[in-house]
Coordinates of C-alpha atoms and ligand atoms in Angstrom, one line a residue:
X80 CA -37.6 -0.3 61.0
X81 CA -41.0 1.4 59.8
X82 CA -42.0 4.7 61.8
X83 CA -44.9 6.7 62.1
X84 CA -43.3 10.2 61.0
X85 CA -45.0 13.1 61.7
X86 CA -44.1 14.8 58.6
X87 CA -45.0 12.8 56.6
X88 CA -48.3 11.7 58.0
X89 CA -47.7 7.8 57.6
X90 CA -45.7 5.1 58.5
X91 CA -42.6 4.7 56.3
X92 CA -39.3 3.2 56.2
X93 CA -36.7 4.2 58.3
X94 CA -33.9 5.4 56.1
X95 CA -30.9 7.2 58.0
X96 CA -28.5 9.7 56.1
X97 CA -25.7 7.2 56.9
X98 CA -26.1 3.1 56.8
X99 CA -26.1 1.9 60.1
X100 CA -26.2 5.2 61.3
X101 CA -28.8 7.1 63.6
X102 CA -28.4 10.9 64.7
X103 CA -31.3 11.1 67.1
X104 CA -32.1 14.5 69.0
X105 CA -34.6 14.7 71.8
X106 CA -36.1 17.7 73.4
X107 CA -35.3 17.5 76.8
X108 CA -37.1 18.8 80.2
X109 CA -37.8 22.6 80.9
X110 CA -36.2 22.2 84.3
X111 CA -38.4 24.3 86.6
X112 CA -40.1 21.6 88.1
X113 CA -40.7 18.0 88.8
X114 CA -41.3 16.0 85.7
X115 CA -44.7 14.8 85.8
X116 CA -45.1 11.1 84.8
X117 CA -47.1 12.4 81.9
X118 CA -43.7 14.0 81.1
X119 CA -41.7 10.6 81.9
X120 CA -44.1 8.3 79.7
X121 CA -42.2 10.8 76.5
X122 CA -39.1 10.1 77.8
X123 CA -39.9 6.3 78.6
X124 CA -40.8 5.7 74.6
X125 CA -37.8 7.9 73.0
X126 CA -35.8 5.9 75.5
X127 CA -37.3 2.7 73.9
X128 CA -36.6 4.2 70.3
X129 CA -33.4 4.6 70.8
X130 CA -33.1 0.6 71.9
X131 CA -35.3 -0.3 69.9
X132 CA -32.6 0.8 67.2
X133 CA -29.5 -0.7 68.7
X134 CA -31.3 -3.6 69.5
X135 CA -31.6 -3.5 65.7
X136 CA -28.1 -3.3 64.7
X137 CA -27.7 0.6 64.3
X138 CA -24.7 2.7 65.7
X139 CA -27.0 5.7 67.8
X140 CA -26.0 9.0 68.5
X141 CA -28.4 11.3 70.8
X142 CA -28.5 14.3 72.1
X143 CA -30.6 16.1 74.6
X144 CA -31.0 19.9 75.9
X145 CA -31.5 20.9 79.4
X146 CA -34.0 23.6 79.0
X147 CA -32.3 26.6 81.8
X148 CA -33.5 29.7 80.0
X149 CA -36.1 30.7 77.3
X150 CA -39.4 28.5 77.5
X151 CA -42.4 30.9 78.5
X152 CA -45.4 29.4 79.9
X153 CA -47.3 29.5 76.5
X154 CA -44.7 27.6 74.2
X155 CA -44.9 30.7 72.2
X156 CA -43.1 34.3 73.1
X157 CA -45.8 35.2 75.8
X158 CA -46.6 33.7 79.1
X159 CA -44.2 34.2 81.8
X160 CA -40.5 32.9 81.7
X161 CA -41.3 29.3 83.5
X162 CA -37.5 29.0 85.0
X163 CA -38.7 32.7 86.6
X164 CA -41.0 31.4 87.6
X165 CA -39.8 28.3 89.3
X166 CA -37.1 30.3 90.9
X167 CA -40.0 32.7 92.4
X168 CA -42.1 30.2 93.6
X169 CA -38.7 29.1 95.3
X170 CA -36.9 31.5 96.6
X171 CA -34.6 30.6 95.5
X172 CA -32.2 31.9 92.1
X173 CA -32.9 30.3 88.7
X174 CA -29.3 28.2 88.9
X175 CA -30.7 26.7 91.9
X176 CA -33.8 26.0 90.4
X177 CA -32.3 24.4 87.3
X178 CA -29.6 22.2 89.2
X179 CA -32.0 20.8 91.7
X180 CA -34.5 19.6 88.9
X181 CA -32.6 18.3 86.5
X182 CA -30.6 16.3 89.4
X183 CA -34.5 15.5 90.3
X184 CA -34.8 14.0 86.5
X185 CA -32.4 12.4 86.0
X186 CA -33.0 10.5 89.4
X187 CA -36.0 9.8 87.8
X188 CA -34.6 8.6 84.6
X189 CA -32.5 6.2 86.6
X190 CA -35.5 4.7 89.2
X191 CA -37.1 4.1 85.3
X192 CA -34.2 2.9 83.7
X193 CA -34.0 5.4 80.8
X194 CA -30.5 5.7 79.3
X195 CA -29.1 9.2 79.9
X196 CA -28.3 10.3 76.3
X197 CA -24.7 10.1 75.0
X198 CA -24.9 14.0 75.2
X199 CA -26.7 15.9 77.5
X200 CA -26.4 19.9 76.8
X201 CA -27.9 23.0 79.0
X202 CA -28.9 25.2 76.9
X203 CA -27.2 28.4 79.1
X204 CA -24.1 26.6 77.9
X205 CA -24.3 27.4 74.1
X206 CA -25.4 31.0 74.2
X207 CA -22.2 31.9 71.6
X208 CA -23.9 29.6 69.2
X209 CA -27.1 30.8 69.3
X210 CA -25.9 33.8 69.2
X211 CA -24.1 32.8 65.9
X212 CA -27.1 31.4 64.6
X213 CA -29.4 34.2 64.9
X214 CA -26.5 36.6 63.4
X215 CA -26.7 34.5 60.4
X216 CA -30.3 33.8 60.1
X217 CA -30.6 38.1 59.7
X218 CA -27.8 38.1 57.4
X219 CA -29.7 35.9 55.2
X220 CA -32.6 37.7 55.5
X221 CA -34.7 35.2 57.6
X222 CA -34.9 37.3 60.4
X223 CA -35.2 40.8 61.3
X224 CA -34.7 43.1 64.4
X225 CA -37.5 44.9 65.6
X226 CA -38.0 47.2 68.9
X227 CA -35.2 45.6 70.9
X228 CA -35.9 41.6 69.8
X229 CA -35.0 39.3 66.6
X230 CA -37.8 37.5 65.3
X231 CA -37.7 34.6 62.8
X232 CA -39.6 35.9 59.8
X233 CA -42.3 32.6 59.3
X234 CA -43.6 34.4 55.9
X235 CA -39.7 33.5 54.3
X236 CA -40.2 29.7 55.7
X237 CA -39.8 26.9 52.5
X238 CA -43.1 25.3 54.4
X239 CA -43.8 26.9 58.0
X240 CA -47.1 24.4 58.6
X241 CA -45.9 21.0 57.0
X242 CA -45.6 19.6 60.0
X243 CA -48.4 20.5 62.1
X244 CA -50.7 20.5 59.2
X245 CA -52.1 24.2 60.6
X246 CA -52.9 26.6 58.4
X247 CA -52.1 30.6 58.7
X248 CA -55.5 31.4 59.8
X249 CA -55.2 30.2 63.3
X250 CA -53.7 31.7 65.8
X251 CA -50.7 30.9 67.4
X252 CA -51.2 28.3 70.6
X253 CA -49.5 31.1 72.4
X254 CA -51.4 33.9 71.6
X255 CA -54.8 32.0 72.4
X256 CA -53.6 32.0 76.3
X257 CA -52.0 35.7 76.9
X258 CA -53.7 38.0 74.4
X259 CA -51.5 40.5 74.6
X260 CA -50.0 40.5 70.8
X261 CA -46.8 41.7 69.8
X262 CA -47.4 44.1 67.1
X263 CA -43.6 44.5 66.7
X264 CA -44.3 41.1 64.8
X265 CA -44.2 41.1 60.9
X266 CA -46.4 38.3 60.5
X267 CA -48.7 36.6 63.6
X268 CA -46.8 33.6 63.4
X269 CA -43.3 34.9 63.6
X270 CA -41.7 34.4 67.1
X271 CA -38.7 35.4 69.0
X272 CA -34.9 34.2 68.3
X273 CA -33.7 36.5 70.6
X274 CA -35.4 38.6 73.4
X275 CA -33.4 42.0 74.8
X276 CA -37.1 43.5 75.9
X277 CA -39.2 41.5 77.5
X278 CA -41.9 42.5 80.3
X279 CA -39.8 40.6 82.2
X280 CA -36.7 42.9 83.6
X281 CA -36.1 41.4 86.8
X282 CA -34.6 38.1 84.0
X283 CA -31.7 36.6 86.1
X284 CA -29.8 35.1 83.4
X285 CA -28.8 37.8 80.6
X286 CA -26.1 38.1 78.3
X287 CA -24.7 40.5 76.1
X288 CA -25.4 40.5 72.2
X289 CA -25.0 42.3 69.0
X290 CA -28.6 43.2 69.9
X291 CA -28.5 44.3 73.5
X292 CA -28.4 41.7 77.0
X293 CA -31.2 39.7 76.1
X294 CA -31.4 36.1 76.4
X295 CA -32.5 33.4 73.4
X296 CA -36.0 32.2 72.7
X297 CA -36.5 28.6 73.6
X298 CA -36.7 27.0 69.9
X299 CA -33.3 28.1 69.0
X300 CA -32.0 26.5 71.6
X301 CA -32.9 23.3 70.4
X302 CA -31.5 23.9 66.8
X303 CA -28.3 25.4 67.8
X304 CA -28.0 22.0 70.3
X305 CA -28.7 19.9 68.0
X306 CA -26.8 20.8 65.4
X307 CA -23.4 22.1 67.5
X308 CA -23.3 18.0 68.2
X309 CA -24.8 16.3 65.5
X310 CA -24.1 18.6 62.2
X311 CA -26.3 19.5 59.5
X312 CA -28.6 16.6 58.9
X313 CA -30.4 14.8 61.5
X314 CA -32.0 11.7 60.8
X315 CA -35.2 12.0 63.7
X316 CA -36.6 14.3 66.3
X317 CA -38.2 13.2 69.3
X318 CA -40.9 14.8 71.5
X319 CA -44.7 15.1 73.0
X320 CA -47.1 15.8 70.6
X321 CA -47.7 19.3 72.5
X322 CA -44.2 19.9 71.1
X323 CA -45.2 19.8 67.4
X324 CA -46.8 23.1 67.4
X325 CA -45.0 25.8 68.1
X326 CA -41.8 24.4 69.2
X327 CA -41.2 22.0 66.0
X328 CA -42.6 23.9 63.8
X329 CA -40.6 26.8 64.2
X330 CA -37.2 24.5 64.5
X331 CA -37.8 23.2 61.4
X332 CA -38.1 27.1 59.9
X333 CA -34.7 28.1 61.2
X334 CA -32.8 25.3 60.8
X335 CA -33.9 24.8 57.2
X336 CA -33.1 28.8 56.7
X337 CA -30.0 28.5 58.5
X338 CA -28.7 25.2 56.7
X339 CA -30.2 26.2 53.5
X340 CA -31.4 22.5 52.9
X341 CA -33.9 19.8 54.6
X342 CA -32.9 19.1 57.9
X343 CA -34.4 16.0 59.4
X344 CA -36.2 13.3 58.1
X345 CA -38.4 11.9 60.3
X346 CA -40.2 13.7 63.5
X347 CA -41.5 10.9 66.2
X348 CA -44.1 12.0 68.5
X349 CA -45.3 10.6 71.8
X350 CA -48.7 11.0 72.6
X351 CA -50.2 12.6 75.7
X352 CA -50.7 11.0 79.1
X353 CA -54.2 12.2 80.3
X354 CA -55.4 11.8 83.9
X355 CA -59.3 11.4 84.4
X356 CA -59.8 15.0 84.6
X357 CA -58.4 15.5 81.1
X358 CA -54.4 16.6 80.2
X359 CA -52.0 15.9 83.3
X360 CA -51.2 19.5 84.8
X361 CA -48.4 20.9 87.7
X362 CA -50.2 23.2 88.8
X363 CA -53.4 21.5 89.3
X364 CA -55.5 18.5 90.4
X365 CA -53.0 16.1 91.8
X366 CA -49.5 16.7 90.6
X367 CA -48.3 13.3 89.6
X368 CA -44.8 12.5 89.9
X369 CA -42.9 9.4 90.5
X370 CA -41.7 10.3 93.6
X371 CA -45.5 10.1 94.6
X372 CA -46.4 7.1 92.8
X373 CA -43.1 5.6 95.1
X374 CA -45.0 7.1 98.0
X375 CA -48.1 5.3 97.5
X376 CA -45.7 1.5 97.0
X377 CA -45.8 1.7 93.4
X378 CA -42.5 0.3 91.4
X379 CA -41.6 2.7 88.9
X380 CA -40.8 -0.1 86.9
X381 CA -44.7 -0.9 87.1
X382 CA -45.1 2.6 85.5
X383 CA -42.6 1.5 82.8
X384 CA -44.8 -1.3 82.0
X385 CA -48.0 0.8 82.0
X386 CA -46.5 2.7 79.3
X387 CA -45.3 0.2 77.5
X388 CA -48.5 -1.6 77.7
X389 CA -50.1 1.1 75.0
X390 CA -48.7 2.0 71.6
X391 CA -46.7 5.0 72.0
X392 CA -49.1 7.2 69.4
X393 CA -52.2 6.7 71.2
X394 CA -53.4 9.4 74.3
X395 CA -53.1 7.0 77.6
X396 CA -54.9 7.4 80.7
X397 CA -53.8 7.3 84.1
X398 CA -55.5 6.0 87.1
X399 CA -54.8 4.4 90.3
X400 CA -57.0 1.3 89.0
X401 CA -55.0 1.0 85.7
X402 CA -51.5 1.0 87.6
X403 CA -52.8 -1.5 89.9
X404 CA -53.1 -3.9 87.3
X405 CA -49.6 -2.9 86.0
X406 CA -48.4 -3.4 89.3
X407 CA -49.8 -6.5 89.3
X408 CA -48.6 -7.7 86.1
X409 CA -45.3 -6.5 86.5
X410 CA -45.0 -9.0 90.1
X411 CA -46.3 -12.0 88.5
X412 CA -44.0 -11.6 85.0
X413 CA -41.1 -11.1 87.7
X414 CA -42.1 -13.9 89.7
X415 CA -42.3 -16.1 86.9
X416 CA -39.0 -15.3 85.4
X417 CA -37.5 -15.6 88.9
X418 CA -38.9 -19.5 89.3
X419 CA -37.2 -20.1 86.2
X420 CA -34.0 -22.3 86.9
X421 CA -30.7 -21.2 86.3
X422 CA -28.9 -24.5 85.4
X423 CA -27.5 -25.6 82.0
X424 CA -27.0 -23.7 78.6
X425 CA -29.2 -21.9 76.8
X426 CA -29.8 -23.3 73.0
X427 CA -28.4 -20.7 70.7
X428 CA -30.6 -21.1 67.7
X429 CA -34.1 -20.6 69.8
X430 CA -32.3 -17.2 71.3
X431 CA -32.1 -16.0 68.1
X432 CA -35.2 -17.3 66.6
X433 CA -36.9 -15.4 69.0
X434 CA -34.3 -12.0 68.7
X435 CA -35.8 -12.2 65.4
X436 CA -39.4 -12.5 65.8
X437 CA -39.0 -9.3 68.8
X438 CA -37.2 -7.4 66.5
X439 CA -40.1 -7.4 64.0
X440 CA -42.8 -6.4 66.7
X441 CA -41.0 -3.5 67.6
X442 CA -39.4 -2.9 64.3
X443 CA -42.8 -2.0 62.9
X444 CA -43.6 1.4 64.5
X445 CA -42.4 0.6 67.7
X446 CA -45.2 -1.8 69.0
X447 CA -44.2 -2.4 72.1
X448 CA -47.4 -4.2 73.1
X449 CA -46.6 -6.4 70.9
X450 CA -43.4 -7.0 71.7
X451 CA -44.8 -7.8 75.6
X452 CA -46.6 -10.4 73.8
X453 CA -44.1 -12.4 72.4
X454 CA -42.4 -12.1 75.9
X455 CA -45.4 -13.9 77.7
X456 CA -45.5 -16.3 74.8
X457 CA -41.8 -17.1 75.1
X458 CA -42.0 -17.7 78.3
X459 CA -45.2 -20.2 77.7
X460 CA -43.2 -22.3 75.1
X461 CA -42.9 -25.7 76.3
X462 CA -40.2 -26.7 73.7
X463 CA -37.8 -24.3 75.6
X464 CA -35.3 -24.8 78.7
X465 CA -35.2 -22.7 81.8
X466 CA -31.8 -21.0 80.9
X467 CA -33.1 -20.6 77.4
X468 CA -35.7 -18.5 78.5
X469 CA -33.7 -16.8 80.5
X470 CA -31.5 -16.0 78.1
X471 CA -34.1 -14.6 76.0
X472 CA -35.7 -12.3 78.5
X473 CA -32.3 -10.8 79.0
X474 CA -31.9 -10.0 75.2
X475 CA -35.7 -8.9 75.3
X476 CA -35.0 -6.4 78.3
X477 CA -32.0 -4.8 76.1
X478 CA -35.0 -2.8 75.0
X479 CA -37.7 -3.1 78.0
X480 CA -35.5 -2.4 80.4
X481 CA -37.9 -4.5 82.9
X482 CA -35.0 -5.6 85.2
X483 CA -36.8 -9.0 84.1
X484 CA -34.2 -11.2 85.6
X485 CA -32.8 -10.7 88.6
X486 CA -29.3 -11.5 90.3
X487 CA -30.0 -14.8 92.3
X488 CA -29.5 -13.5 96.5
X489 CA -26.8 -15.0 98.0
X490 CA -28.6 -18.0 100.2
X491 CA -29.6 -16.2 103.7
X492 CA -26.9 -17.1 106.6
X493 CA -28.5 -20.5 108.3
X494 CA -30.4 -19.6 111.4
X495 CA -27.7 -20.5 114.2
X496 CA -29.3 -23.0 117.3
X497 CA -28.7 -21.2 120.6
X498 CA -26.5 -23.6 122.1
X499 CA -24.3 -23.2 118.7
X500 CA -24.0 -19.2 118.9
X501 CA -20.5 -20.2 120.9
X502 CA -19.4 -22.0 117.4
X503 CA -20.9 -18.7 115.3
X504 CA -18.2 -16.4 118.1
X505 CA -15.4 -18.6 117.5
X506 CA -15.6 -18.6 113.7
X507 CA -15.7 -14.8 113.7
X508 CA -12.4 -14.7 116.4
X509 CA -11.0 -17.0 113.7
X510 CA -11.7 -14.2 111.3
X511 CA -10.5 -11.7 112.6
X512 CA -7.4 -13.4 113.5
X513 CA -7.1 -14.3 109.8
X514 CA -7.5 -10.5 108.8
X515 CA -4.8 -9.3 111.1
X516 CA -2.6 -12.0 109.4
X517 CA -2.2 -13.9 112.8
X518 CA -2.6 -16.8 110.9
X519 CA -1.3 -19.5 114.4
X520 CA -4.5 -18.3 116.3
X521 CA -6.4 -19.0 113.5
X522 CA -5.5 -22.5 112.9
X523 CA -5.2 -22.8 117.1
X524 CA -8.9 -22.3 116.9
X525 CA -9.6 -25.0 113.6
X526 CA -7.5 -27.2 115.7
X527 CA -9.6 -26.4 119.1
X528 CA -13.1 -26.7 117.2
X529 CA -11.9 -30.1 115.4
X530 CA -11.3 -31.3 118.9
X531 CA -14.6 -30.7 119.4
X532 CA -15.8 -32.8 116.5
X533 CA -16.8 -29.3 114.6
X534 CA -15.3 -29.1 111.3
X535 CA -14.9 -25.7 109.4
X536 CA -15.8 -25.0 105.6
X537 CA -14.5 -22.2 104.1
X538 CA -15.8 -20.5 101.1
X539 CA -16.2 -16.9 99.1
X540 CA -19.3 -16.1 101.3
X541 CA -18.0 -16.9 104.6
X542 CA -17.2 -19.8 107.0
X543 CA -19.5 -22.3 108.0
X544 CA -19.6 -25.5 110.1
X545 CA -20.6 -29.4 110.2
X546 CA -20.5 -31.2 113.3
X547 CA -19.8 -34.8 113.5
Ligands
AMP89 P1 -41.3 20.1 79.3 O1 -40.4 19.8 80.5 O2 -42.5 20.8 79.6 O3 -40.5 20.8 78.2 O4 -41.8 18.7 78.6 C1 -41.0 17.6 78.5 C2 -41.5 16.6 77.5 O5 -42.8 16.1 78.0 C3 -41.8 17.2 76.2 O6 -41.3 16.3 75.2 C4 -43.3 17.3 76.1 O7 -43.8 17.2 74.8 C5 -43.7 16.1 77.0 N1 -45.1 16.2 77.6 C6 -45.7 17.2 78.2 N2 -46.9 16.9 78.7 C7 -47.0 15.5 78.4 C8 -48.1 14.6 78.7 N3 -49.2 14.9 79.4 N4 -47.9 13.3 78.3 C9 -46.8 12.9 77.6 N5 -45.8 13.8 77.3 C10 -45.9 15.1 77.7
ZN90 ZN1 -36.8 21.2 71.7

């Protein structure tokens, strides 16, 4: 497998600690809101990473937070608290808030076929290990406590900007929208671990501390998650690009501080989904969720393909034409696969032939594009059998997750003839007479049908009849 890794800056082999292994953590959803698909096209790719290795032969473990406290509106430590926020907008308390939307994602994650991570953890069910965390970060020296909050000193970081490739000069992305600076801050770039004073008193979820009730910063959250389930070395990290800077960054300081080594090897990043307007918003223009897309009679499924469509590291852009054409694409691919005829075996050696030559398009930097490719050439190969095919677009859909082939319906109940609706009565008596074990009616009314020159045919879908 060769990845674009963010760290790095290029495209390199994929090397886990452990052979066979892969320890994959995702940053999940800040559950204040509807996902936007914007949102969803991250979570569509990671979920096709995290195939796209199995389909490869690797044993995958990954984790995901459920973000219920900590993530301010600015990604750094100003902005409003967004669960707050959400609850506000509401009326309703932040619990609420946080149960209905991540109920609301995941139903989402379902209508899109995205695999719910082996473990999914909220991150207001780990406050002892942050907790733990941040006590040991000070006792190393890392971070400090300063007018009621702990802040991560970034000056004491092995590399604070190798990943985002920033420099110290500029600002943080936080600071640039709320000016208002925190001059208990030893250096611009150092951010909160723990917050016990905040403008925000009226903070529903608080818990007590060695540093006062507070409640954690969002980046910790994602450490202590991560590494409460998957130890001290992870092999990648998934997220939007937005999440590179701050949120990444500042991971990488304290978990490299608080392990005292490097912590993950590879960082993949999905790139934005834009609208026509520019970056895809909640609050406004038109806020695009599936739910409306559903609304409007598109498949989600068509959206899957949209996004799958593009390489996963270049910006995409919505609109209604584009997903037409999806749409469109996605009902003829279906169609064609359905038309394909279920009889016979499929020829093992073409299977694989073609398991092989999907698992390179997709083993180099997940091209999925490509991948599509060798679908619709698969399925224009002359030298192959219906079930072959078939056979193939199920492996294929292991990592899709197109619902390419579909069950076969059960054939529709014949349309009964009027004067025959008598028959349709009887067979059902029969029925019922069968269910209530009263098993001499039953064969009474074989026996008074045969008379009739009407025999019965029995089978796992029902009875039907042939007349003589
Ligand atoms: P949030 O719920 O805001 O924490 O974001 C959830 C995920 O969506 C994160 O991985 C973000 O990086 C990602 N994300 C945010 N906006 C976009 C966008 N316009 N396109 C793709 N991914 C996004
Ligand atoms: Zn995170």
């Amino acid at each position: 497998m060769k990845l674009y890794n963010t760290l790095t800056k290029s495209v390199e082999e994929f090397v886990p600690h452990e052979a066979g292994k892969v320890k994959m953590y995702t940053c999940g959803p800040t559950v204040y809101h509807f996902a936007h698909i914007g949102n969803l096209r991250t979570y569509i790719m990671e979920d096709v990473l995290e195939k796209t290795f199995r389909y490869l032969g690797y044993d995958v473990t990954r984790v995901m937070n459920v973000t219920d406290v900590g993530h301010l509106t600015s990604d750094g430590d100003t902005g409003e608290d967004k669960m707050l926020k959400g609850a506000k907008r509401e009326k309703k308390t932040v619990l609420e808030i946080a149960e209905f939307y991540k109920n609301a994602f995941f139903g989402d994650c379902a209508k899109l076929n995205i695999k719910t991570p082996d473990i999914v953890q909220p991150a207001t069910g780990c406050i002892p290990e942050f907790i733990a965390m941040v006590e040991t970060l000070i006792e190393k020296d890392y971070a400090y406590f300063a007018e009621g909050n702990v802040y991560f000193d970034t000056s004491k970081a092995r590399d604070y900007y190798e990943l985002s490739g920033h420099n110290t000069e500029e600002l943080m992305v936080g600071v640039r929208e709320d000016v208002s600076e925190d001059t208990n801050k030893r250096n611009k770039s150092d951010f909160v671990l723990w917050f016990t004073k905040s403008k925000f008193d009226d903070q529903e979820l608080k818990w007590d501390s060695p540093w006062g009730v507070g409640y954690p910063g969002w980046h910790i959250e994602c450490s202590g998650i991560c590494m409460k389930y998957l130890g001290e070395y992870l092999d990648i990290h998934c997220g939007g690009v937005d999440n590179i800077f701050p949120h990444h960054t500042n991971e990488i300081a304290q978990s490299e501080a608080y392990v005292g080594h490097k912590w993950c090897n590879y960082w993949f990043h999905v790139q934005h989904l834009n609208d026509e307007r520019g970056k895809m918003s909640k609050s406004s223009g038109e806020f695009l969720t599936l739910s409306l897309l559903e609304s409007k009679g598109y498949d989600p499924l068509a959206y899957r393909l949209f996004c799958l469509q593009s390489h996963y590291r270049k910006p995409l852009t919505f609109s209604y034409p584009n997903i037409d054409n999806a749409g469109a694409s996605y009902a003829k691919l279906i169609k064609r696969i359905s038309a394909l005829s279920r009889e016979g075996a499929p020829d093992a050696d073409a299977v694989k032939a073609y398991h092989d030559k999907f698992a390179e398009a997709i083993a180099l930097d997940m091209n999925t594009a490509q991948g599509l490719t060798v679908l619709y050439d698969m399925l224009k190969d002359r030298s192959l059998s219906d079930a072959t095919k078939l056979a193939i677009a199920r492996d294929f859909d292991t990592v899709l997750s197109l619902n390419l082939v579909r069950e076969v319906k059960h054939e529709e109940a014949p349309v009964v003839d009027e004067a025959d609706a008598w028959i349709v009565a009887k067979i059902e008596e029969r029925a019922a007479a069968k269910k209530a074990k009263n098993y001499a009616l039953a064969d009474a009314i074989r026996a008074e049908l045969a008379e009739q020159g009407i025999t019965l045919i029995d089978s796992k879908t029902g009875t039907t009849f042939k007349k003589a």
